[in-house]
mmCIF file of C-alpha atoms in Angstrom:
data_model
loop_
_atom_site.group_PDB
_atom_site.id
_atom_site.type_symbol
_atom_site.label_atom_id
_atom_site.label_comp_id
_atom_site.label_asym_id
_atom_site.label_seq_id
_atom_site.Cartn_x
_atom_site.Cartn_y
_atom_site.Cartn_z
ATOM 1 C CA UNK A 1 -13.681 11.876 7.901
ATOM 2 C CA UNK A 2 -12.871 11.184 4.280
ATOM 3 C CA UNK A 3 -10.590 8.208 3.668
ATOM 4 C CA UNK A 4 -8.447 6.924 0.829
ATOM 5 C CA UNK A 5 -6.957 3.476 0.353
ATOM 6 C CA UNK A 6 -3.996 3.798 -1.991
ATOM 7 C CA UNK A 7 -1.913 0.777 -2.929
ATOM 8 C CA UNK A 8 0.411 -0.928 -5.344
ATOM 9 C CA UNK A 9 -0.215 -4.570 -6.169
ATOM 10 C CA UNK A 10 2.253 -6.701 -8.077
ATOM 11 C CA UNK A 11 0.520 -10.080 -8.231
ATOM 12 C CA UNK A 12 -2.968 -9.194 -6.980
ATOM 13 C CA UNK A 13 -2.452 -9.918 -3.279
ATOM 14 C CA UNK A 14 -2.387 -6.290 -2.149
ATOM 15 C CA UNK A 15 -5.280 -5.467 -4.472
ATOM 16 C CA UNK A 16 -7.657 -8.002 -2.904
ATOM 17 C CA UNK A 17 -6.885 -6.704 0.602
ATOM 18 C CA UNK A 18 -7.142 -3.047 -0.463
ATOM 19 C CA UNK A 19 -10.580 -3.618 -1.981
ATOM 20 C CA UNK A 20 -11.870 -5.304 1.177
ATOM 21 C CA UNK A 21 -10.535 -2.515 3.434
ATOM 22 C CA UNK A 22 -11.960 0.160 1.130
ATOM 23 C CA UNK A 23 -15.402 -1.496 1.108
ATOM 24 C CA UNK A 24 -15.370 -1.895 4.890
ATOM 25 C CA UNK A 25 -14.618 1.770 5.659
ATOM 26 C CA UNK A 26 -16.345 3.258 2.603
ATOM 27 C CA UNK A 27 -13.088 4.791 1.347
ATOM 28 C CA UNK A 28 -11.992 5.921 -2.077
ATOM 29 C CA UNK A 29 -9.678 3.396 -3.722
ATOM 30 C CA UNK A 30 -6.652 4.132 -5.919
ATOM 31 C CA UNK A 31 -4.362 1.494 -7.386
ATOM 32 C CA UNK A 32 -0.979 2.937 -8.308
ATOM 33 C CA UNK A 33 -0.016 2.160 -11.895
ATOM 34 C CA UNK A 34 3.465 2.684 -13.283
ATOM 35 C CA UNK A 35 4.914 3.201 -16.721
ATOM 36 C CA UNK A 36 7.549 0.595 -15.798
ATOM 37 C CA UNK A 37 6.534 -3.023 -16.259
ATOM 38 C CA UNK A 38 8.166 -5.399 -13.792
ATOM 39 C CA UNK A 39 8.833 -9.013 -14.839
ATOM 40 C CA UNK A 40 6.220 -11.289 -13.259
ATOM 41 C CA UNK A 41 7.964 -14.658 -13.524
ATOM 42 C CA UNK A 42 11.183 -16.437 -12.758
ATOM 43 C CA UNK A 43 14.321 -15.018 -11.217
ATOM 44 C CA UNK A 44 13.824 -11.751 -13.112
ATOM 45 C CA UNK A 45 10.907 -10.799 -10.910
ATOM 46 C CA UNK A 46 13.068 -10.989 -7.781
ATOM 47 C CA UNK A 47 16.107 -9.426 -9.433
ATOM 48 C CA UNK A 48 14.288 -6.401 -10.836
ATOM 49 C CA UNK A 49 12.191 -5.879 -7.721
ATOM 50 C CA UNK A 50 15.227 -6.066 -5.436
ATOM 51 C CA UNK A 51 17.302 -3.851 -7.735
ATOM 52 C CA UNK A 52 14.528 -1.255 -7.804
ATOM 53 C CA UNK A 53 14.465 -1.130 -3.998
ATOM 54 C CA UNK A 54 18.248 -1.088 -3.539
ATOM 55 C CA UNK A 55 18.704 1.764 -6.005
ATOM 56 C CA UNK A 56 15.786 3.747 -4.551
ATOM 57 C CA UNK A 57 13.921 3.874 -7.828
ATOM 58 C CA UNK A 58 10.780 5.968 -8.119
ATOM 59 C CA UNK A 59 8.932 4.696 -11.188
ATOM 60 C CA UNK A 60 6.690 7.134 -13.020
ATOM 61 C CA UNK A 61 3.075 6.919 -11.860
ATOM 62 C CA UNK A 62 0.568 7.021 -14.722
ATOM 63 C CA UNK A 63 -2.533 7.512 -12.579
ATOM 64 C CA UNK A 64 -4.744 10.556 -12.677
ATOM 65 C CA UNK A 65 -3.518 13.106 -10.100
ATOM 66 C CA UNK A 66 -4.705 12.418 -6.537
ATOM 67 C CA UNK A 67 -6.064 15.326 -4.508
ATOM 68 C CA UNK A 68 -4.586 14.370 -1.131
ATOM 69 C CA UNK A 69 -5.953 17.531 0.520
ATOM 70 C CA UNK A 70 -9.477 16.098 0.555
ATOM 71 C CA UNK A 71 -8.519 13.105 2.724
ATOM 72 C CA UNK A 72 -8.237 12.989 6.505
ATOM 73 C CA UNK A 73 -7.227 9.319 6.563
ATOM 74 C CA UNK A 74 -4.908 7.565 4.131
ATOM 75 C CA UNK A 75 -4.443 3.803 4.187
ATOM 76 C CA UNK A 76 -1.328 2.722 2.288
ATOM 77 C CA UNK A 77 -0.955 -0.835 1.005
ATOM 78 C CA UNK A 78 2.198 -2.382 -0.386
ATOM 79 C CA UNK A 79 3.830 -5.703 -1.086
ATOM 80 C CA UNK A 80 7.055 -6.237 0.873
ATOM 81 C CA UNK A 81 10.049 -6.093 -1.434
ATOM 82 C CA UNK A 82 13.512 -6.738 0.015
ATOM 83 C CA UNK A 83 12.291 -5.807 3.500
ATOM 84 C CA UNK A 84 10.688 -2.518 2.524
ATOM 85 C CA UNK A 85 7.795 -0.987 0.596
ATOM 86 C CA UNK A 86 7.546 -1.245 -3.183
ATOM 87 C CA UNK A 87 9.068 1.514 -5.349
ATOM 88 C CA UNK A 88 5.672 2.826 -6.578
ATOM 89 C CA UNK A 89 4.894 3.747 -2.950
ATOM 90 C CA UNK A 90 8.176 5.671 -2.897
ATOM 91 C CA UNK A 91 6.952 7.486 -6.016
ATOM 92 C CA UNK A 92 3.654 8.306 -4.300
ATOM 93 C CA UNK A 93 5.423 9.755 -1.267
ATOM 94 C CA UNK A 94 7.798 11.865 -3.364
ATOM 95 C CA UNK A 95 5.078 13.092 -5.731
ATOM 96 C CA UNK A 96 2.418 13.961 -3.163
ATOM 97 C CA UNK A 97 3.013 15.825 0.077
ATOM 98 C CA UNK A 98 1.394 13.708 2.774
ATOM 99 C CA UNK A 99 1.374 15.747 5.989
ATOM 100 C CA UNK A 100 -1.024 16.071 8.910
ATOM 101 C CA UNK A 101 -2.936 12.918 7.979
ATOM 102 C CA UNK A 102 -4.004 9.843 9.894
ATOM 103 C CA UNK A 103 -2.119 6.989 8.274
ATOM 104 C CA UNK A 104 -2.863 3.282 8.381
ATOM 105 C CA UNK A 105 -0.652 0.756 6.639
ATOM 106 C CA UNK A 106 -0.885 -2.805 5.436
ATOM 107 C CA UNK A 107 1.626 -5.030 3.731
ATOM 108 C CA UNK A 108 1.338 -8.321 1.894
ATOM 109 C CA UNK A 109 4.167 -10.831 1.721
ATOM 110 C CA UNK A 110 5.094 -14.449 1.366
ATOM 111 C CA UNK A 111 6.734 -14.845 4.728
ATOM 112 C CA UNK A 112 8.408 -11.885 6.385
ATOM 113 C CA UNK A 113 9.815 -8.398 6.338
ATOM 114 C CA UNK A 114 6.650 -6.510 7.262
ATOM 115 C CA UNK A 115 7.992 -5.029 10.506
ATOM 116 C CA UNK A 116 10.974 -3.443 8.734
ATOM 117 C CA UNK A 117 8.700 -2.342 5.911
ATOM 118 C CA UNK A 118 6.416 -0.470 8.320
ATOM 119 C CA UNK A 119 9.376 1.154 10.111
ATOM 120 C CA UNK A 120 10.765 2.440 6.808
ATOM 121 C CA UNK A 121 7.360 3.647 5.637
ATOM 122 C CA UNK A 122 6.762 5.563 8.878
ATOM 123 C CA UNK A 123 10.181 7.162 8.570
ATOM 124 C CA UNK A 124 9.331 8.247 5.003
ATOM 125 C CA UNK A 125 6.083 9.892 6.194
ATOM 126 C CA UNK A 126 7.009 12.315 9.000
ATOM 127 C CA UNK A 127 4.419 14.774 10.266
ATOM 128 C CA UNK A 128 1.546 12.307 10.311
ATOM 129 C CA UNK A 129 -0.403 10.456 12.973
ATOM 130 C CA UNK A 130 -0.049 6.714 12.562
ATOM 131 C CA UNK A 131 -3.039 4.516 13.216
ATOM 132 C CA UNK A 132 -2.295 0.832 13.131
ATOM 133 C CA UNK A 133 -0.461 -1.514 10.802
ATOM 134 C CA UNK A 134 -1.199 -5.054 9.720
ATOM 135 C CA UNK A 135 0.388 -7.609 7.449
ATOM 136 C CA UNK A 136 -1.113 -10.378 5.383
ATOM 137 C CA UNK A 137 0.636 -13.575 4.332
ATOM 138 C CA UNK A 138 -0.316 -14.717 0.831
ATOM 139 C CA UNK A 139 -3.828 -13.221 0.656
ATOM 140 C CA UNK A 140 -4.738 -14.942 -2.603
ATOM 141 C CA UNK A 141 -3.817 -18.391 -1.268
ATOM 142 C CA UNK A 142 -5.403 -17.836 2.155
ATOM 143 C CA UNK A 143 -8.399 -15.849 0.995
ATOM 144 C CA UNK A 144 -11.025 -16.519 3.686
ATOM 145 C CA UNK A 145 -8.589 -16.035 6.565
ATOM 146 C CA UNK A 146 -7.175 -12.794 5.140
ATOM 147 C CA UNK A 147 -10.564 -11.376 4.159
ATOM 148 C CA UNK A 148 -11.824 -11.736 7.724
ATOM 149 C CA UNK A 149 -8.583 -10.288 9.063
ATOM 150 C CA UNK A 150 -8.819 -7.254 6.724
ATOM 151 C CA UNK A 151 -12.428 -6.531 7.714
ATOM 152 C CA UNK A 152 -11.663 -6.782 11.428
ATOM 153 C CA UNK A 153 -8.627 -4.494 11.110
ATOM 154 C CA UNK A 154 -10.503 -1.926 9.027
ATOM 155 C CA UNK A 155 -13.417 -1.857 11.480
ATOM 156 C CA UNK A 156 -10.932 -1.379 14.324
ATOM 157 C CA UNK A 157 -9.646 1.827 12.727
ATOM 158 C CA UNK A 158 -12.875 3.484 13.932
ATOM 159 C CA UNK A 159 -13.214 5.599 10.842
ATOM 160 C CA UNK A 160 -16.673 7.034 10.438
ATOM 161 C CA UNK A 161 -18.534 5.612 7.461
ATOM 162 C CA UNK A 162 -20.340 8.947 7.100
ATOM 163 C CA UNK A 163 -17.809 10.234 4.641
#
């Protein structure tokens, strides 16, 4: 099986987990980049992030096109914003038809909302087989704990490394 780990990372938390999962299962790795720059400090970061979610924004992705047809397994990583997945993931889902895939999901957060995030993400991806989900609390602050957790979860997906 060929696998892809695709993610959006705002402050680096989701990125560190995505890299570890990708290394563990020998998957391709794509970080979603947007033309929109979100504020990274102060109240603006929460305001703009929350506003983007509430209004259902789909920021323009500036990545090279992704050939989703070549992947059997897609692992999606997102920070939790206002109880759901980040707008760049919404852009990914609207831009690329993701059907008939095995989907794993992970979310990074500072203290909650992952369960609702996963429910909303599953609802946005009908026609797929869902593997497992996992959340990580502050991966950059709790690095050793979250690294071990990411490796164990990725190994438990039972995805062949002979990709």
